[in-house]
């Protein structure tokens, strides 16, 4: 049957952050600051969306989704960075998808989460939210962040095929004509920052395992105005549901054909259902041996996080979480960023050789 | 019962303004201009919103509201100033609120009208709209406007408690972690522009009386990058419904701990129901003895306004209004601004020692 | 009966463009580039809107519409130009209209398509969409584009009267207080860029004929800060429905009182229904003899286009189209722009003396 549905999430919480980089430029090197604020989208980005399905006959369906983000606590959140933080970049910029679905699977196009980031959500006990999200230091967010590819969170101009489940195996393939947030220059070679990825997920009983390969091409712009260079990421992940607890883990490794070395990140975590509530915990690391000019080299960061959520109803949830991240003493550790509220674009810059911590308590309401 | 509701207002009218400051910089000092245009949101800002309530059991309810503004006549309205004028700052930036409601009252958080501005609406016959709104010269809008606190119209990152009615008495308390429109710098002291306010409203028969105290802290930024300094406003207000007419009045007085002197504003007004229509009239003044560097000092402005609205139906209203404001000859009277279309952020700058007037006729439709 | 309706369109397709101007400034003069991408709004701009009607009694109705655009494939489309491209300028900036309707006709106000552009849609087989839209070179889009009036696509602050059909004749009259996208300066003369137009459409059997006159006043800003100067466009158009095919044509001619000469454009086209599908084809030209300083002079461009659409259902359509545009060798032909995806604000700049072509295949879903 045909349907169009209006839905949304409003999520706000009080957060307290310590150990972040102060914004006054006269602060002494290595000094840190702390602050408290009302935050938007701590657990999940606040959003309003429309989704629908139309029966085209013969088992074929048209499906769509268009979703915009917003900042219920206002747009002056510290660390929010760009004005697009809460909207995902523009109106309906969180997700837009139009596709056809049938026995062959799903073919869809638009702007949405990459398969790589989708795994970073699904194999993170905090689902890329709370104060201790994996996305605080994952490659999907920080992978070569300084190199103009932006994050691999969402990709623009993307066409995707998702297979039906074949005895537990689901395959997803993506191609993006222009993944970057910025409009690519059209030089005489016509190069744009493209991306393709292949993703496999296998469910067997209480276990799931999977792997992902993502390649972003034509990243750097050379003197003649031509884009060139590629960044490649391997991902492996799995989970096991014991009933009393669910265990999960994810590992990522990235290389660039214009640097030597690589960067990697990993996380292990668990969720423990407890009546109407749930306990979440995770530990993970990021490390880099990349040789480059934007000072990503030889840095390491370690994060642990614990949280608890309690469902007042199916639609309303109370939550709290605490997390701590340690940055090593390597020069200009880009992972000084830490303890983002939900997304790293909202990250509070950390300080080299210092730890930072974040605590939040809040409420999420969906409709 | 649970509910989610889509609602909105579209309001447009033709306005004619005289005595405003011309924007060509070569205009002779003291010269004024006039113009006519189709205006958005003359009586009430055009908006689209969602509001909902969910029954959580035991007398507890979750409530939310998310409302965005827009410019039905286009974004090129003269005097519109910032691009955010019609949207209230950003998507869903007019109002966003999430709260819990029970026999204890309401606890809510988000971005919404301050209690101080709520009183400026409720005790203004024009409800902060038409051409002669109290907000043309009220402290809630202009209070130390030159001092980087922005207006006290809405506050970000706010948590509010509203009591149930106790024998006619309702108390509201607000705290904002960061009221300013701009992202506050996080210095080593961690200061942000915070606000708190306490508001009491007492209804007895046909009368209401009330008072409000609002304090904004950490306004000014000193050399070391630390925010400091506070602005405080007292408000008193009341109304009496005679049946054939309702009388109302409001008085406000502000002081800053980094200036000597004070500024104040007051308004008296009446609404007279007349079949399906209503007559509105008001008179008010602003005056300042503040000593400061942004030239607010020793200025006075006086405004009178008259209007009429007629309901074609419960949802559709025709309206017209006329107002005049006089600016004294004090140097650079900030209240040269006058006769805003609904909000002062849309104000048309006035001219020192000159009067300006505004006339509008239009239609408001709600759904 | 009263009603409020939520509706929308999501349209995305893969487009391939050749012969466009490369963006790297070191490219050799006359060199061209090609690229492929996923495009938003190829056939019709993706949008979400609300429209409603309220019965006021006595045959009178209140009507409204508020519609916002968005970019389902992301905002990094090459050639997208301004950030407002997909939204039509701002939230709800595609169309906003509030009006009263009765036996006298319709009086409405807001921001919406000019009557001139409405004809450019209705008498174009591609309805201003696909790769070969008339709006690629029509006066409604390019008429004196370099002269700060912006396009005549939509007008702000507009009041419109539309007559009922009188024996087949419908008359529409528009007045805009401020048509420009930018806020006009208010000088001491109070001039703004106004527009008025008169439009007549006569339907007789299978035929329609019509004419339109549009005048934009106070375009240029002189030294004293006063707007002055006018641009005038005549339009004639007609169609005939043979049943097996519909034929249509449109002619436009513009003059400016501050230039000598004129510019003109015309198009002839046909639509051929074919079961659940439709074939579209058109041919047209633009030419200019304007004398001015922005190099519009003595240029000619010719475009042909062919397309096919197929309805999977009433709400879902597949489509494809091909178009080619030739720019003559006149110096700096502004109609180097060519083969826009739906709107010229998204146009890909062409190259003097070169041809460019565009091909697209996609899907449009409405709800």
XYZ file of N, CA, C and O in Angstrom, chain B residues 202-208 239-241:
40
model
N 0.015 36.779 38.375
C -1.078 36.475 39.298
C -2.397 36.921 38.672
O -2.557 38.091 38.314
N -3.319 35.957 38.518
C -4.622 36.264 37.921
C -5.679 36.252 39.006
O -5.796 35.281 39.762
N -6.413 37.356 39.123
C -7.486 37.407 40.115
C -8.700 38.034 39.460
O -8.705 39.225 39.145
N -9.715 37.202 39.197
C -10.897 37.678 38.502
C -10.545 38.211 37.136
O -9.891 37.520 36.347
N -10.968 39.438 36.857
C -10.720 40.040 35.548
C -9.358 40.712 35.468
O -9.009 41.286 34.440
N -8.580 40.645 36.545
C -7.291 41.339 36.580
C -6.116 40.375 36.572
O -6.226 39.230 37.031
N -4.995 40.823 36.041
C -3.725 40.115 36.190
C -2.656 41.139 36.558
O -2.693 42.273 36.088
N -3.117 43.892 33.765
C -4.224 44.126 32.831
C -5.547 44.036 33.586
O -5.630 43.426 34.660
N -6.568 44.672 33.034
C -7.901 44.568 33.615
C -8.920 44.504 32.487
O -8.913 45.347 31.590
N -9.779 43.463 32.551
C -10.756 43.264 31.482
C -12.118 43.811 31.921
O -12.777 43.237 32.780
